[in-house]
XYZ file of C-alpha atoms in Angstrom:
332
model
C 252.585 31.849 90.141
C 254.876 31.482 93.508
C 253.578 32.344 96.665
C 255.219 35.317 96.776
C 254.422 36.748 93.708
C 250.922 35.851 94.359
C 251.353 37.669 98.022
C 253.029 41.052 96.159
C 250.255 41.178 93.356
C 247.275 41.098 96.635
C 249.401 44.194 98.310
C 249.225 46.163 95.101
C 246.950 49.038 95.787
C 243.724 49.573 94.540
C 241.240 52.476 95.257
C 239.423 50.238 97.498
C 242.703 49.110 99.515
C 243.989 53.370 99.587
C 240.425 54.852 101.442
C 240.523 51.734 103.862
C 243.942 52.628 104.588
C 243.089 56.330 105.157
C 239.837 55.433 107.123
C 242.263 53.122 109.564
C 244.940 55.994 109.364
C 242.538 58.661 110.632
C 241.003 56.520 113.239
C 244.520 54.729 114.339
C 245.821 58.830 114.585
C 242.634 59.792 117.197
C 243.204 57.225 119.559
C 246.557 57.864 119.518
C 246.223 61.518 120.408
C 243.205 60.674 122.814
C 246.010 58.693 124.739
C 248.286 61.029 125.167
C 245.873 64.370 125.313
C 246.999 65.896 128.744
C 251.232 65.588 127.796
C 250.490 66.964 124.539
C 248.982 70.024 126.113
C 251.932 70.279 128.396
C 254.693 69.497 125.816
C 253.377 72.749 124.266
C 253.319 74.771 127.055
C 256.787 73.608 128.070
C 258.245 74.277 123.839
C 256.292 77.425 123.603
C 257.905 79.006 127.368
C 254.529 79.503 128.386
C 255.825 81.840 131.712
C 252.845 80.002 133.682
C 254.590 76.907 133.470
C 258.320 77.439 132.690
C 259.008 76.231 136.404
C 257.636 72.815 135.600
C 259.954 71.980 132.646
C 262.979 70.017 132.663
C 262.311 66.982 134.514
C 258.816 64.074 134.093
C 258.123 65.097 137.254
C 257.099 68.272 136.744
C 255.384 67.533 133.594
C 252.935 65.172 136.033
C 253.109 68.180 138.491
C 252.139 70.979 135.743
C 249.230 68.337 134.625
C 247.906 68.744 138.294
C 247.789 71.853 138.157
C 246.134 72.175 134.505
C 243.310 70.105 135.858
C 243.129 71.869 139.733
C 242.959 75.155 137.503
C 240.356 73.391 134.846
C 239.749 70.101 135.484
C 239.272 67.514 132.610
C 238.230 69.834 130.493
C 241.527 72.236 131.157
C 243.729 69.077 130.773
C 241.959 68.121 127.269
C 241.915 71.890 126.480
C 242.517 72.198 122.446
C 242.025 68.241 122.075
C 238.724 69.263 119.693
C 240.806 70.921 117.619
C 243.874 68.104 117.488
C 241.081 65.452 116.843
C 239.798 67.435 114.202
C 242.972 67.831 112.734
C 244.435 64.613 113.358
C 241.980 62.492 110.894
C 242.580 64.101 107.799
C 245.919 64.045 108.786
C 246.584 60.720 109.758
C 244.240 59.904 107.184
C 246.115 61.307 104.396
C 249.553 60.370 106.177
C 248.995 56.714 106.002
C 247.067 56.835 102.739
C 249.580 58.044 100.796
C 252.464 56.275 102.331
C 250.531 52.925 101.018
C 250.234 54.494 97.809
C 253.978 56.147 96.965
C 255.353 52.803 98.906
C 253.697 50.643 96.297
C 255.227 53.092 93.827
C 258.791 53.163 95.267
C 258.608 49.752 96.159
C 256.184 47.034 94.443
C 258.048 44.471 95.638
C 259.456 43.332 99.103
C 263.137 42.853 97.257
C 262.796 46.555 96.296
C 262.604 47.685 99.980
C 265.847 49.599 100.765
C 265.847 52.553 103.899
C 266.377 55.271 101.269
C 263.369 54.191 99.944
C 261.848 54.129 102.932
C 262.682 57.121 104.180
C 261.405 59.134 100.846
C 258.367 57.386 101.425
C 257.664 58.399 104.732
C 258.706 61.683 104.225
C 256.539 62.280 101.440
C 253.671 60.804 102.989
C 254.482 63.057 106.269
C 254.852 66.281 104.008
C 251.589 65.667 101.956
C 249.725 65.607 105.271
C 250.810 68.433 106.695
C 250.562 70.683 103.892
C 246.561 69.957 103.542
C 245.955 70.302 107.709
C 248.698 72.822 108.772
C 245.996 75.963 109.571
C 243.642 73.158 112.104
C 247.112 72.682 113.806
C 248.149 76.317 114.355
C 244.847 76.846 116.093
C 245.041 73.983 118.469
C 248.426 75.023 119.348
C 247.085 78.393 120.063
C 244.129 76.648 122.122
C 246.977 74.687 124.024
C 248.586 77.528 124.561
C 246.358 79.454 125.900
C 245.832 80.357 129.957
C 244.501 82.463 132.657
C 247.918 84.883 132.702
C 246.993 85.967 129.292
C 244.403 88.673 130.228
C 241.456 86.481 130.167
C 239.565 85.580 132.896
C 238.340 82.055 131.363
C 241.166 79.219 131.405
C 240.238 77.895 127.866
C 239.439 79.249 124.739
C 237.017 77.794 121.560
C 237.948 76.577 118.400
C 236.739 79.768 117.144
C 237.665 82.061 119.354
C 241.345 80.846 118.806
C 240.892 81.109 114.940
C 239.298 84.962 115.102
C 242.089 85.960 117.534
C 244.717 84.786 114.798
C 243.005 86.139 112.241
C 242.589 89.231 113.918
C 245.959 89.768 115.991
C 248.459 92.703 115.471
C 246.034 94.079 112.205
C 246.564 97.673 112.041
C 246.665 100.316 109.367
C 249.154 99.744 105.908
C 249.573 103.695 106.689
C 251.213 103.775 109.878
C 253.351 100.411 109.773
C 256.452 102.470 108.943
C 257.437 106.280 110.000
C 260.304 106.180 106.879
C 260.437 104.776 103.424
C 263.965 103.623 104.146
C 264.976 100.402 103.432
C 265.512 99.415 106.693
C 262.102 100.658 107.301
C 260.987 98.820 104.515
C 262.105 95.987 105.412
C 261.410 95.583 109.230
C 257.568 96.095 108.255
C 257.405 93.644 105.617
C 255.902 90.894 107.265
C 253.438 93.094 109.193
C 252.298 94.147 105.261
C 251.859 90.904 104.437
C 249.650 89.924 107.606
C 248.018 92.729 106.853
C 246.958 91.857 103.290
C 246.730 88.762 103.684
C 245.442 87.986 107.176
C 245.243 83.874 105.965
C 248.671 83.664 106.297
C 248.703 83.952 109.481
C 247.505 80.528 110.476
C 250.841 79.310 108.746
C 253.640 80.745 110.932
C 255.899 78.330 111.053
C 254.932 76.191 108.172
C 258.614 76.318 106.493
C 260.206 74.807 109.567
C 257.686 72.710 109.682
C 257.252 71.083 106.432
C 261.383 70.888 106.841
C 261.164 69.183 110.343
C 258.529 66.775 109.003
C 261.323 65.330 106.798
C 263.009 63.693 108.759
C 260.693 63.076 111.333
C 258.498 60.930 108.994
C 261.239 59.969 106.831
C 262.735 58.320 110.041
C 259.393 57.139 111.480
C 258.169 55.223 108.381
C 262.386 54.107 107.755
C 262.877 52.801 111.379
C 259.048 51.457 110.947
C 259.960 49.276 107.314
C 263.545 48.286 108.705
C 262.218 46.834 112.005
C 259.149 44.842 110.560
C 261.305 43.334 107.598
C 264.246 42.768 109.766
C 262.040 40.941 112.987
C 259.000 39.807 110.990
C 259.772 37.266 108.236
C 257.792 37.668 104.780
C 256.154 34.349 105.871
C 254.686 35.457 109.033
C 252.029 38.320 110.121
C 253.190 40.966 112.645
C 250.836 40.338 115.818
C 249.704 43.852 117.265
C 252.095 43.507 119.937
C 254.994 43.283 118.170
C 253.081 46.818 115.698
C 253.022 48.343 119.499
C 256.734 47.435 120.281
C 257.923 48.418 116.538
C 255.902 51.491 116.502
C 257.377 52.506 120.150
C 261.142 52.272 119.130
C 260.289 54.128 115.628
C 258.462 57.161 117.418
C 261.932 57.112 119.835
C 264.044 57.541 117.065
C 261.635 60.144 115.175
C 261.461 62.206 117.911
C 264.903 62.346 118.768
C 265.896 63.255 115.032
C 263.334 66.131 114.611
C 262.861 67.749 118.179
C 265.133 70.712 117.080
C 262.401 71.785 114.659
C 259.699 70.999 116.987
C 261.098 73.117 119.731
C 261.299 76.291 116.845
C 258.001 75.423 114.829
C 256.100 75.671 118.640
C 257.678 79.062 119.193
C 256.780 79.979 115.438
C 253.360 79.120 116.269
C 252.753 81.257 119.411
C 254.975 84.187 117.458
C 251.066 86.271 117.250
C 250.678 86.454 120.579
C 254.709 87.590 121.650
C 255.137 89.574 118.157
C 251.511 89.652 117.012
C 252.525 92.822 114.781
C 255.119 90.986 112.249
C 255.822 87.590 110.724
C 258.768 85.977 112.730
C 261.167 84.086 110.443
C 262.363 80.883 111.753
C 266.198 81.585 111.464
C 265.407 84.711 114.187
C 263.684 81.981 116.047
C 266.313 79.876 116.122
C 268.564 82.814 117.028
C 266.507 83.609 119.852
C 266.372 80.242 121.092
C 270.177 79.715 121.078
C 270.426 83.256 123.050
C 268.150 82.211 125.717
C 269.153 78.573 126.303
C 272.036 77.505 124.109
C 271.627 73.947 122.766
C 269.264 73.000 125.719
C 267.229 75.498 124.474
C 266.328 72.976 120.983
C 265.362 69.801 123.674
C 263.389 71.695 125.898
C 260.443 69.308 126.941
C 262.361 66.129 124.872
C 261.503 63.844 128.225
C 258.056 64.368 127.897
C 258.099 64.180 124.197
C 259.520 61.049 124.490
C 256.796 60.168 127.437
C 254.247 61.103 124.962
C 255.681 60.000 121.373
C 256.784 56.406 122.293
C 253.165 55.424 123.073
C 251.186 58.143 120.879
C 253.579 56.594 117.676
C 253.130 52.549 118.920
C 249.211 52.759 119.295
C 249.025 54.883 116.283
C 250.884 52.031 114.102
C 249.016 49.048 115.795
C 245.840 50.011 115.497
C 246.339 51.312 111.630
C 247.700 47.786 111.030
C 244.640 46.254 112.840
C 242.512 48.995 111.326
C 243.445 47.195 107.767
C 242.762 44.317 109.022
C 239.411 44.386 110.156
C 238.504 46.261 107.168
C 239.900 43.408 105.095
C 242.529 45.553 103.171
């Protein structure tokens, strides 16, 4: 047996090799987050027009300047506020992200002479879709922790896991009765989202998840592509990628993720907030879009992009170096 062949039949997956990926995945996804806790917090606020902080957005500077004031308002705690919630979101999802990229990779592509950036792209975006799917609910809530401040009728700057979650599930629920005055069809069909929030209160904590399962296409179809490209194209088979060069790789993927997804970012975010401006009906995401466009034209779709970039670039570089290192120690 070559070399090679003998390298491609130790990289075949086995049970053993997937749940050490997803253990390194899940723990590679809380650091990252961890690092980049207080941006995240503000790259909501800023996506979501929070009115507290609309002044601040636009520039890097005022992201550092609406940080200052997160923490003069709430200290540490204010800047991490809704960071319980991302970590407890972000292992199962990293976990299952990276899990089953190793797993439909191997299927796609068993071999290294199989690679091609179609491939990796469906890969990726699988992977990215899969994850999302089984965490989206634990993501809406930390949004709506993030989200949350002192203009919003509450005298306490931050809000619990649970207290987020019962104000979702909770929000605009009134009678079936008195939803509509007529039994027009227009009628009909401006309450029908309000029915179906009312029946089914559980749907609630996914507004927004058809823009985002679409937005995570391409943003980890292009993460995992620009990820595969780079390391075959700068790392030869022969060689091991050192976890600089997983930090440098990772940071020019994330770049080019966020850049291709922001758009759907920028409309999931407003999606996500949509109970507390419209808490009475379910607001589709071509209205969002709509509204968006209205308000700030194109602009509108990058509000916050410096900062994303400010927080993706590392966020996406320590995530893939320490799942790589991750693997490593655990001998996958």
């Amino acid at each position: 047996m070559s070399p090679n062949a003998a390298s491609e039949q130790q990289d075949k997956p086995s049970l053993l090799f997937i749940a050490r990926s997803g253990l390194a995945g899940g723990v590679a996804g809380c650091v990252a987050k961890t690092v980049v806790a207080p941006l995240d917090r503000v790259k909501i606020l800023f996506q979501a027009s929070n009115p507290e902080y609309k002044k601040y957005a636009g520039s890097w500077s005022g992201a550092f300047r609406a940080v200052s004031e997160i923490y003069r308002q709430g200290g540490l705690r204010g800047v991490l506020q809704g960071h319980s919630a991302t970590l407890l979101r972000v292992f199962p999802y990293a976990a299952i992200k990276f899990m089953a990229y190793d797993h439909v990779h191997h299927l796609l592509m068993p071999t290294r002479a199989q690679e091609t950036n179609i491939r990796r792209f469906m890969a990726g975006a699988i992977s990215g879709t899969l994850s999302v799917f089984c965490t989206y609910p634990l993501e809406v809530i930390r949004v709506r922790m993030a989200f949350h401040t002192r203009s919003q009728g509450s005298a306490a700057p931050r809000i619990s896991f649970l207290e987020a979650a019962k104000q979702i599930y909770h929000e605009g629920t009134t009678p079936l009765a008195s939803s509509s005055p007529s039994n027009t069809p227009a009628a009909v069909s401006k309450t029908t989202g309000k029915n179906i929030l009312d029946l089914y209160p559980v749907f609630k904590f996914y507004r927004g998840f058809t823009v985002t399962m679409i937005g995570m296409i391409p943003y980890a179809g292009v993460s995992f592509l620009s990820w595969g490209y780079l390391r075959a194209y700068f790392i030869p088979p022969s060689n091991k990628a050192t976890p600089v060069a997983d930090l440098a790789i990772g940071a020019v993927s994330g770049a080019i993720a966020q850049t291709a997804s922001y758009p759907f970012e920028v409309t999931r975010r407003r999606m996500q907030v949509g109970g507390i401006t419209r808490p009475d009906r379910w607001l589709r995401w071509g209205e969002t879009v709509q509204a968006i466009w209205q308000t700030s034209g194109w602009r509108g779709f990058y509000v916050g992009l410096s900062i994303g970039y400010l927080k993706i670039v590392p966020m996406t570089a320590v995530s893939y170096a320490v799942w790589q290192s991750g693997k490593h120690f655990l001998n996958s």
